[in-house]
CSV table of C-alpha atoms in Angstrom, one decimal:
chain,number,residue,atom,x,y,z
A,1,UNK,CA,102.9,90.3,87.0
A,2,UNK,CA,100.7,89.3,89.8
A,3,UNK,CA,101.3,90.2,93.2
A,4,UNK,CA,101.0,86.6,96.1
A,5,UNK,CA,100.1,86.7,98.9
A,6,UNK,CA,102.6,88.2,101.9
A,7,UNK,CA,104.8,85.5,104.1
A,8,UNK,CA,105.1,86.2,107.4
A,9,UNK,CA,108.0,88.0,107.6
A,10,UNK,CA,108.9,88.5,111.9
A,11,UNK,CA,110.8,90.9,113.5
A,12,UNK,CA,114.3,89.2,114.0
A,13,UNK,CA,114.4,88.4,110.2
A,14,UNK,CA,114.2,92.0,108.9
A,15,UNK,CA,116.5,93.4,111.6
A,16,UNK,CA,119.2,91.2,110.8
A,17,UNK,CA,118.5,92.6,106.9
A,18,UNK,CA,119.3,95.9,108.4
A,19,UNK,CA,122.5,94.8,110.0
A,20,UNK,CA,124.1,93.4,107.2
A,21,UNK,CA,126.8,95.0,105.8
A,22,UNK,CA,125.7,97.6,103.5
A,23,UNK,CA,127.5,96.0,100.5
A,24,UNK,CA,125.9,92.5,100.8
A,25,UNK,CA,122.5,94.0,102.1
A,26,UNK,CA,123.2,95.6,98.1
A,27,UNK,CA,123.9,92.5,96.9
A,28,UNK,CA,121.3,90.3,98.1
A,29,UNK,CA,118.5,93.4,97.3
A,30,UNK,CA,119.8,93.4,93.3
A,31,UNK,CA,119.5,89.4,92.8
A,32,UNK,CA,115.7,89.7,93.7
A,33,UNK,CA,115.2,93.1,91.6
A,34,UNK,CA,116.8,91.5,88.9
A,35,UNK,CA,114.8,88.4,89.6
A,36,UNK,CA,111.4,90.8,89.2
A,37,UNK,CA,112.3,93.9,87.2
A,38,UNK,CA,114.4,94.8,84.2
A,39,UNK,CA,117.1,96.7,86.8
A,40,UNK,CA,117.7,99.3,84.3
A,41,UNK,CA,114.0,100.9,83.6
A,42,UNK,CA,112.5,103.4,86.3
A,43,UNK,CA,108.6,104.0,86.0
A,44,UNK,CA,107.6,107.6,86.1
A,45,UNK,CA,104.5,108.8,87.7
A,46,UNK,CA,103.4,112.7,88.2
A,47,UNK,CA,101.6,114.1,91.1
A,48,UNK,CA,99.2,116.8,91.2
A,49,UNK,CA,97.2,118.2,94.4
A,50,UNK,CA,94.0,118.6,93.0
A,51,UNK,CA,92.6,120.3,96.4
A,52,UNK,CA,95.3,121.9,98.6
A,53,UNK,CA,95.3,122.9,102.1
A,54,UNK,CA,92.7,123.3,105.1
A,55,UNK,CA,92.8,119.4,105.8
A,56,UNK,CA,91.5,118.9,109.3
A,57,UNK,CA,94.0,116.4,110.7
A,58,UNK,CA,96.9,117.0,112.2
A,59,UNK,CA,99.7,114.7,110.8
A,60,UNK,CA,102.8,116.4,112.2
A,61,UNK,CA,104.9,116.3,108.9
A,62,UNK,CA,102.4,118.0,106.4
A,63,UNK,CA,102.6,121.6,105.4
A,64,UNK,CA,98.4,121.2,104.3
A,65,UNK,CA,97.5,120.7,107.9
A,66,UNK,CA,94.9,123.6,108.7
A,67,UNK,CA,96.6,123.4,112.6
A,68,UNK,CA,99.6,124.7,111.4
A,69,UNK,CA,100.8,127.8,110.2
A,70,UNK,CA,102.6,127.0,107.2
A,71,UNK,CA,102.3,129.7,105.2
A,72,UNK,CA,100.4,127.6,102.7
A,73,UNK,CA,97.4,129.2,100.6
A,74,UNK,CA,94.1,126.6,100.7
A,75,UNK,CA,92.6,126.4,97.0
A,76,UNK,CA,89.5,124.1,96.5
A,77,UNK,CA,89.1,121.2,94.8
A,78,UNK,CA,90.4,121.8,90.7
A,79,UNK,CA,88.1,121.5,87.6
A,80,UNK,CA,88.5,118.4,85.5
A,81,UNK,CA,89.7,120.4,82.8
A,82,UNK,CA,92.8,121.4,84.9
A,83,UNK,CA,93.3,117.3,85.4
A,84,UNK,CA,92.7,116.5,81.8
A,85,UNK,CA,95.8,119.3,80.7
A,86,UNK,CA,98.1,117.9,83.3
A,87,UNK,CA,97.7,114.2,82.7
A,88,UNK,CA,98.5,115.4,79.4
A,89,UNK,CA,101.6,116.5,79.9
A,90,UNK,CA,102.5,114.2,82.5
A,91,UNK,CA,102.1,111.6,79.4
A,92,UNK,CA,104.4,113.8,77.1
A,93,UNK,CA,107.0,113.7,79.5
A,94,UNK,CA,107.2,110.0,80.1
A,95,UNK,CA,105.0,109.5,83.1
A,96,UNK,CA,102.8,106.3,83.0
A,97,UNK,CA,100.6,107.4,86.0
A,98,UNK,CA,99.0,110.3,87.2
A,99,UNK,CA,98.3,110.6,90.8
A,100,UNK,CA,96.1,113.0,92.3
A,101,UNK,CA,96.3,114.0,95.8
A,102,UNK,CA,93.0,115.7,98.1
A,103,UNK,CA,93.8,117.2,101.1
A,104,UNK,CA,90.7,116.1,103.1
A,105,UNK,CA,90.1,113.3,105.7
A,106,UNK,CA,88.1,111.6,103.4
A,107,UNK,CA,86.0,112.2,99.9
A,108,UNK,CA,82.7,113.4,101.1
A,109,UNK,CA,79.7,111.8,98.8
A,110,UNK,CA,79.3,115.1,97.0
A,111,UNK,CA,83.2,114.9,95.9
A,112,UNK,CA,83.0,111.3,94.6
A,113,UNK,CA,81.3,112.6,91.0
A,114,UNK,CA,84.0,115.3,90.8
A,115,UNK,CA,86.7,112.4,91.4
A,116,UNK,CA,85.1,109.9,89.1
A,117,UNK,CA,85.2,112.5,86.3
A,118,UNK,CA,89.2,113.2,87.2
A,119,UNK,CA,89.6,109.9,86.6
A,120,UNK,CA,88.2,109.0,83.1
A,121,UNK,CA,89.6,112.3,82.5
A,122,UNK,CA,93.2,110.4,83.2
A,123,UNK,CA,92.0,107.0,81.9
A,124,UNK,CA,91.1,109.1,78.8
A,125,UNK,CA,94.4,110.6,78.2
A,126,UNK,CA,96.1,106.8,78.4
A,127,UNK,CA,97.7,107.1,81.7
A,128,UNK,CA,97.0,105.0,84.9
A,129,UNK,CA,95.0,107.0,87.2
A,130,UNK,CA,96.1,107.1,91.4
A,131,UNK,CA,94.1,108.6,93.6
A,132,UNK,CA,95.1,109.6,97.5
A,133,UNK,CA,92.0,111.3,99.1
A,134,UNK,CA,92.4,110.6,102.6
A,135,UNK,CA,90.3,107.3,104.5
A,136,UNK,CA,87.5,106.0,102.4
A,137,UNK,CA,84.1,105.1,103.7
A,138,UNK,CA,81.8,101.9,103.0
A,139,UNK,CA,81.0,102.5,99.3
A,140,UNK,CA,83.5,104.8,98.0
A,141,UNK,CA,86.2,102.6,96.9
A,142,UNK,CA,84.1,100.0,94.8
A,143,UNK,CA,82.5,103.3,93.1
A,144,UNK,CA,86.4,104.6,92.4
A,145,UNK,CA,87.2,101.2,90.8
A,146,UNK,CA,83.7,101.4,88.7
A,147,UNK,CA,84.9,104.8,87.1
A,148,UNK,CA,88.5,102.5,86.5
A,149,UNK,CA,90.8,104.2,89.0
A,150,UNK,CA,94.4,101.5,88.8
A,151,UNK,CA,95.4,102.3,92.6
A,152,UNK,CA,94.6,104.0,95.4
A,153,UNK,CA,97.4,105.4,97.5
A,154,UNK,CA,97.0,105.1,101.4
A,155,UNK,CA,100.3,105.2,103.4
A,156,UNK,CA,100.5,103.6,106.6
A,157,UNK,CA,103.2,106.8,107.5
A,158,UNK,CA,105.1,104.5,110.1
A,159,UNK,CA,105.4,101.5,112.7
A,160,UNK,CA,102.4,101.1,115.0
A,161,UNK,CA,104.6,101.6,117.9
A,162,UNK,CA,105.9,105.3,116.2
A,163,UNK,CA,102.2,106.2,115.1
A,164,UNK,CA,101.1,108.5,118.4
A,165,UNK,CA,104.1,110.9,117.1
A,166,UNK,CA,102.9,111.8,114.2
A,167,UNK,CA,98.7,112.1,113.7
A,168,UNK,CA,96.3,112.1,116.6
A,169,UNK,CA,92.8,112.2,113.8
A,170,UNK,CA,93.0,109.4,112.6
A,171,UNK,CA,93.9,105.4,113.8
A,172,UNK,CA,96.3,102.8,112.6
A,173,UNK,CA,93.3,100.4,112.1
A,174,UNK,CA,91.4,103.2,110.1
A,175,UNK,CA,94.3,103.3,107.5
A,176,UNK,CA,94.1,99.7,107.5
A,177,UNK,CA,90.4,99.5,107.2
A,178,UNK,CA,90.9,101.8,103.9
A,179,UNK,CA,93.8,99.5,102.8
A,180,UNK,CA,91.1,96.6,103.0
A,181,UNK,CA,88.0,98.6,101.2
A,182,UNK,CA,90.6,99.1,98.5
A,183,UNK,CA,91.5,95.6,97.4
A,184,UNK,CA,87.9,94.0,98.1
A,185,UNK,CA,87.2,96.9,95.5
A,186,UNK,CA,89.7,95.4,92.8
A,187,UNK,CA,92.4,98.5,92.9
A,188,UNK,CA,95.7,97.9,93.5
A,189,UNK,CA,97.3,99.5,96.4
A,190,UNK,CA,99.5,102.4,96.6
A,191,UNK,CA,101.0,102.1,100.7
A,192,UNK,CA,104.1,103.2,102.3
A,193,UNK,CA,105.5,105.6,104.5
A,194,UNK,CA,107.8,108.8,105.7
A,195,UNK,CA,111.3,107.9,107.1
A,196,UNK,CA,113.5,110.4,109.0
A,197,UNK,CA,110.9,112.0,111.4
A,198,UNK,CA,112.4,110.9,114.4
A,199,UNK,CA,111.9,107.3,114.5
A,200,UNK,CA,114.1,104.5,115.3
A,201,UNK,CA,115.5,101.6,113.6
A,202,UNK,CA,112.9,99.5,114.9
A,203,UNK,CA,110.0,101.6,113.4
A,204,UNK,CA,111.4,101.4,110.2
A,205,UNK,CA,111.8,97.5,110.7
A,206,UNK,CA,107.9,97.4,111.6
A,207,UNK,CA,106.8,100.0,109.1
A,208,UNK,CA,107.9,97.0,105.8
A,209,UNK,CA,107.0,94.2,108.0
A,210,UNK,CA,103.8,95.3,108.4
A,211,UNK,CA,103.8,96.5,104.6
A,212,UNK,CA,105.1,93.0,103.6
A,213,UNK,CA,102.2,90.9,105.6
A,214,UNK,CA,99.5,92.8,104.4
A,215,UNK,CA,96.9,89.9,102.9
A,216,UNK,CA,98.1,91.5,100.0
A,217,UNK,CA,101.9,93.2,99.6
A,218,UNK,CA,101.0,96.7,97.9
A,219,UNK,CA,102.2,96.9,94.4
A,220,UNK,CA,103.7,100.2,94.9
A,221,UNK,CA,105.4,101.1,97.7
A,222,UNK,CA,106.5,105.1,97.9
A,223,UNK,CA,109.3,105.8,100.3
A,224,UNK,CA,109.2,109.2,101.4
A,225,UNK,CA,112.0,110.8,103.4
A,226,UNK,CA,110.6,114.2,105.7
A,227,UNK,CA,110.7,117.6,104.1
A,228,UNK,CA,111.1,119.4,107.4
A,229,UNK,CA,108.3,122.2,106.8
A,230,UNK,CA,108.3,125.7,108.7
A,231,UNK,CA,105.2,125.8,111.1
A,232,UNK,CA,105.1,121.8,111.6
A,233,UNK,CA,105.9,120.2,114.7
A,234,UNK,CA,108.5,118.0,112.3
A,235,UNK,CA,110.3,121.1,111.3
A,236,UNK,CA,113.4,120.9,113.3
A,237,UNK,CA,114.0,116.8,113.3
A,238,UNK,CA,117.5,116.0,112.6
A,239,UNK,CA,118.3,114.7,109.2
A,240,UNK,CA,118.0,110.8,108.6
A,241,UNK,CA,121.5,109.4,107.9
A,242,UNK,CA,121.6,109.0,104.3
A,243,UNK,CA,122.9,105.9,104.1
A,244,UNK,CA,119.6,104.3,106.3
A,245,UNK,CA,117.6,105.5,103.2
A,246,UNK,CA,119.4,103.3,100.9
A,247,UNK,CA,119.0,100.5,103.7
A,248,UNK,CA,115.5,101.0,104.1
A,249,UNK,CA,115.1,100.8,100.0
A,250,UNK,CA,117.2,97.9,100.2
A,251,UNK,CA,115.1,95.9,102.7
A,252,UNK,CA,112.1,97.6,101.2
A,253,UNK,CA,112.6,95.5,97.8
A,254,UNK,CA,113.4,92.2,99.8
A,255,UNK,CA,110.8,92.0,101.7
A,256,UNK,CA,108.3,93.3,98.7
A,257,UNK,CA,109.7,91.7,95.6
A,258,UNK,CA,107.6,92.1,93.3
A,259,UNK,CA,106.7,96.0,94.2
A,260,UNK,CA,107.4,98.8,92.6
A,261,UNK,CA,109.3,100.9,95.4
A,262,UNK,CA,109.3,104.6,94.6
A,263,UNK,CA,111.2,107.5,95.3
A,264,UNK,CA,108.9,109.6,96.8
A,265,UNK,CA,109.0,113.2,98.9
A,266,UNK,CA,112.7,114.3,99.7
A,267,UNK,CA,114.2,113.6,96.4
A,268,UNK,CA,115.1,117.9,95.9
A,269,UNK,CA,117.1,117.3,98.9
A,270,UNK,CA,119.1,114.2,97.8
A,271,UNK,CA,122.5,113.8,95.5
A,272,UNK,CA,122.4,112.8,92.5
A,273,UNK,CA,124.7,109.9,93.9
A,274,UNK,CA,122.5,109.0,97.0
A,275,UNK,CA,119.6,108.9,94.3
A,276,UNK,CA,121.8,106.5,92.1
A,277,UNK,CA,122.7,104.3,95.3
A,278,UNK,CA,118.8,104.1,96.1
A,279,UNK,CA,118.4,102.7,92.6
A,280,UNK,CA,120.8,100.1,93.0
A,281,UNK,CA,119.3,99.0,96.1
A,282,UNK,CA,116.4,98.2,94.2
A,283,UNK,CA,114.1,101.3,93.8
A,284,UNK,CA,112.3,101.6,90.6
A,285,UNK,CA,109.9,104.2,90.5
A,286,UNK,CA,110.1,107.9,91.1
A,287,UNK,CA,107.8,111.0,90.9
A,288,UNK,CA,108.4,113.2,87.3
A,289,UNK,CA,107.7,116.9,87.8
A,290,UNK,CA,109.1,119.7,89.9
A,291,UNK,CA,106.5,120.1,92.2
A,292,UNK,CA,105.2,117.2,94.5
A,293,UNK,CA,101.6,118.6,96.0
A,294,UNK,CA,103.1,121.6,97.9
A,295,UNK,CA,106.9,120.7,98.2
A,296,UNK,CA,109.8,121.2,95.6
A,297,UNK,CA,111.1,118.0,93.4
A,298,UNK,CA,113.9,117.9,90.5
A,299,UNK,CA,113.2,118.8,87.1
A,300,UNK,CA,112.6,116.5,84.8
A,301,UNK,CA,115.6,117.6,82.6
A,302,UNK,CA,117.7,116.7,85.3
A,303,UNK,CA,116.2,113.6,85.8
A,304,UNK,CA,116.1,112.3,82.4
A,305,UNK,CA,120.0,113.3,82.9
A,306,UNK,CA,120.7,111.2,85.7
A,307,UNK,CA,118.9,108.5,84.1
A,308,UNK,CA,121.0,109.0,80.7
A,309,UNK,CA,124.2,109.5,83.4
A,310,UNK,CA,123.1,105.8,84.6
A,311,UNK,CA,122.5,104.3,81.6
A,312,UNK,CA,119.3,103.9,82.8
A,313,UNK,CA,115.6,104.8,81.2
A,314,UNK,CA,112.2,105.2,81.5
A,315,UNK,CA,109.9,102.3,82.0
A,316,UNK,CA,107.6,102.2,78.8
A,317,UNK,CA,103.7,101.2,78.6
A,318,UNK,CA,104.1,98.5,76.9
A,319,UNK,CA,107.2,97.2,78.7
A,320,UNK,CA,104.9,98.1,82.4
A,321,UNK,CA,101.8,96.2,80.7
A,322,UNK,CA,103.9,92.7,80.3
A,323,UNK,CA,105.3,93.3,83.8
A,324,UNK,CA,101.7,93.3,85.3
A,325,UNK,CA,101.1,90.2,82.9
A,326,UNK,CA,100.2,86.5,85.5
């Protein structure tokens, strides 16, 4: 399936997708996943932190920060061997995708060798390989996509407007600059955000517009609600409503059709029945394993048994391969 190019979605057309009723905002999000996706297949994908801690920015949210005491141990980046047994398993467990996550501002040119071996080490094991390493600088990206990295993840976190609130290091327009140097590269995009850290409404209205009129809408969007960590400034924000993530996911797969919208961080902290509303709103990805870089996620026992509970399953390869078919 090939991904067009975005409309021009505006401001007053998303909000009044958010004001709908929750049971037609449901309706209207299923006719255009059923329209896309096979509504009852969910594509697995496995994370692993293959550096960890001591990153020098200072997004508000993250436990890896090295400005806040978190209680986190930094290790350095991992061998490829370490990559090679994970992939592995994240194959035998049903995962399509392995994404690897660096805690750094960017790749410095020394790391890129030790990335483009992760890489082929994934490729090599039969998985698609993700990669989320922070902003990329004039080169990097076209030397990832060489070495056959599928996507690279760069989340935009939240509106413009909200931005200030949440990472001082680094600019809006850097992330986009990275989104750009990723698709003139050839790699598809991995871009979304964090909902529940204190934002409005409105952020989360101009956090998907400003997914969906990218030149190019991502083709996989994570939605990640906060994991209020000890030590971060983040770590007393009152819970999100639950019910305005299933309304985000909803407008999410609207305004990005043809995007795989995951499930991202803050899944250990939902119900089995908020996670089964989310899917009927139109998400269609999650991440497989219990651990998500430094933060808890379900087991993937009692995933596969809220899938079977669902009469849902996994996404197959060959099922995602005619998917990404023109």
């Amino acid at each position: 399936m090939t991904q067009q190019a975005s409309p021009n979605w505006t401001y007053s057309q998303v909000r009044e997708l958010f004001e709908r009723s929750l049971p037609d905002l449901l309706f209207t999000a299923q006719g255009v996943h059923r329209q896309n996706f096979d509504p009852n297949l969910v594509q697995a994908s496995t994370l692993l932190s293959v550096k960890t801690g001591a990153c020098a920015e200072d997004c508000a949210y993250c436990s890896q920060s090295a400005r806040y005491d978190t209680g986190l141990n930094p290790e350095a980046l991992v061998d490829v061997d370490a990559v090679r047994g994970a992939a592995r398993r994240a194959r035998e467990a049903g995962a399509l995708r392995l994404c690897m996550g660096a805690a750094w501002r960017g790749p410095k040119e020394r790391d890129i060798e030790p990335l483009v071996a992760m890489v082929q080490a994934v490729k090599a094991e039969g998985l698609e390989a993700c990669l989320s390493a922070g902003l990329l600088a004039e080169g990097q990206a076209q030397r990832l996509a060489e070495a056959g990295l599928d996507y690279f993840n760069h989340n935009l976190d939240t509106s413009p407007d909200f931005y200030s609130e949440v990472v001082s290091t680094r600019t809006y327009d850097e992330r986009l600059e990275t989104l750009e140097r990723i698709r003139a590269a050839g790699m598809q995009v991995c871009c979304g955000g964090i909902i529940g850290m204190g934002e409005s409404r409105d952020d989360r209205i101009e956090l998907l517009r400003t997914l969906a009129n990218l030149p190019v809408q991502p083709q996989s969007v994570p939605i990640n609600r906060l994991i209020p960590i000890p030590g971060t400034p983040m770590e007393d924000v009152e819970a999100l409503d639950p019910f305005e993530m299933v309304r985000t996911i909803a407008v999410a797969r609207i305004l990005l059709p043809r995007s795989y919208v995951r499930l991202s961080a803050g899944r250990d902290g939902m119900s089995d029945e908020l996670q089964a509303m989310c899917f009927m709103a139109g998400a269609n990805s999650m991440f497989f394993g219990d651990k998500l870089l430094t933060t808890d996620n379900p087991d993937t026992d009692h995933d596969l048994r809220l899938l079977q509970r669902l009469g849902m399953a996994l996404e197959e390869r060959e099922h995602a391969c005619a998917e990404l078919e023109p």
